[in-house]
Amino acid sequence: MYAYELHKIQEAELLRRAELERVVRQARRARRAARRFGRQEDEGAVSTFRNRFVRAA
């Protein structure tokens, strides 16, 4: 019975952390969208020219 209670406590903690991470992701997405809306852009930059190719050895 004790092991089951520990399992339920750990499960509740993992669910709480997952929910917190979801909320943080949603907040970041909302801030990014608000900034993008302020600049009147449809989408963000995909990559810069420097990041497209890997440096040769």
GROMACS .gro file of C-alpha atoms in nm, residues 2-57:
model
   56
    2TYR     CA    1   0.287   0.237   0.081
    3ALA     CA    2   0.443   0.185  -0.265
    4TYR     CA    3   0.110   0.263  -0.429
    5GLU     CA    4   0.079   0.589  -0.236
    6LEU     CA    5   0.433   0.689  -0.336
    7HIS     CA    6   0.346   0.609  -0.696
    8LYS     CA    7   0.034   0.829  -0.682
    9ILE     CA    8   0.234   1.116  -0.529
   10GLN     CA    9   0.498   1.088  -0.800
   11GLU     CA   10   0.229   1.068  -1.070
   12ALA     CA   11   0.062   1.381  -0.936
   13GLU     CA   12   0.396   1.564  -0.932
   14LEU     CA   13   0.470   1.466  -1.293
   15LEU     CA   14   0.123   1.579  -1.403
   16ARG     CA   15   0.172   1.911  -1.224
   17ARG     CA   16   0.508   1.966  -1.394
   18ALA     CA   17   0.367   1.878  -1.735
   19GLU     CA   18   0.082   2.124  -1.689
   20LEU     CA   19   0.325   2.396  -1.580
   21GLU     CA   20   0.542   2.335  -1.887
   22ARG     CA   21   0.232   2.355  -2.110
   23VAL     CA   22   0.136   2.688  -1.957
   24VAL     CA   23   0.488   2.824  -2.005
   25ARG     CA   24   0.489   2.712  -2.371
   26GLN     CA   25   0.153   2.876  -2.431
   27ALA     CA   26   0.271   3.202  -2.270
   28ARG     CA   27   0.586   3.206  -2.485
   29ARG     CA   28   0.381   3.137  -2.797
   30ALA     CA   29   0.140   3.418  -2.708
   31ARG     CA   30   0.424   3.667  -2.647
   32ARG     CA   31   0.588   3.570  -2.975
   33ALA     CA   32   0.258   3.614  -3.159
   34ALA     CA   33   0.204   3.954  -2.994
   35ARG     CA   34   0.549   4.073  -3.102
   36ARG     CA   35   0.489   3.944  -3.451
   37PHE     CA   36   0.152   4.118  -3.464
   38GLY     CA   37   0.316   4.442  -3.356
   39ARG     CA   38   0.559   4.423  -3.647
   40GLN     CA   39   0.285   4.317  -3.891
   41GLU     CA   40   0.470   3.999  -3.991
   42ASP     CA   41   0.294   3.681  -4.088
   43GLU     CA   42   0.572   3.442  -3.995
   44GLY     CA   43   0.909   3.452  -3.826
   45ALA     CA   44   1.247   3.427  -3.998
   46VAL     CA   45   1.336   3.073  -4.098
   47SER     CA   46   1.713   3.106  -4.102
   48THR     CA   47   1.992   3.343  -4.185
   49PHE     CA   48   2.234   3.295  -4.471
   50ARG     CA   49   2.515   3.209  -4.228
   51ASN     CA   50   2.318   2.922  -4.071
   52ARG     CA   51   2.228   2.748  -4.395
   53PHE     CA   52   2.562   2.587  -4.470
   54VAL     CA   53   2.799   2.403  -4.242
   55ARG     CA   54   3.160   2.511  -4.224
   56ALA     CA   55   3.402   2.276  -4.401
   57ALA     CA   56   3.663   2.099  -4.193
   0.00000   0.00000   0.00000
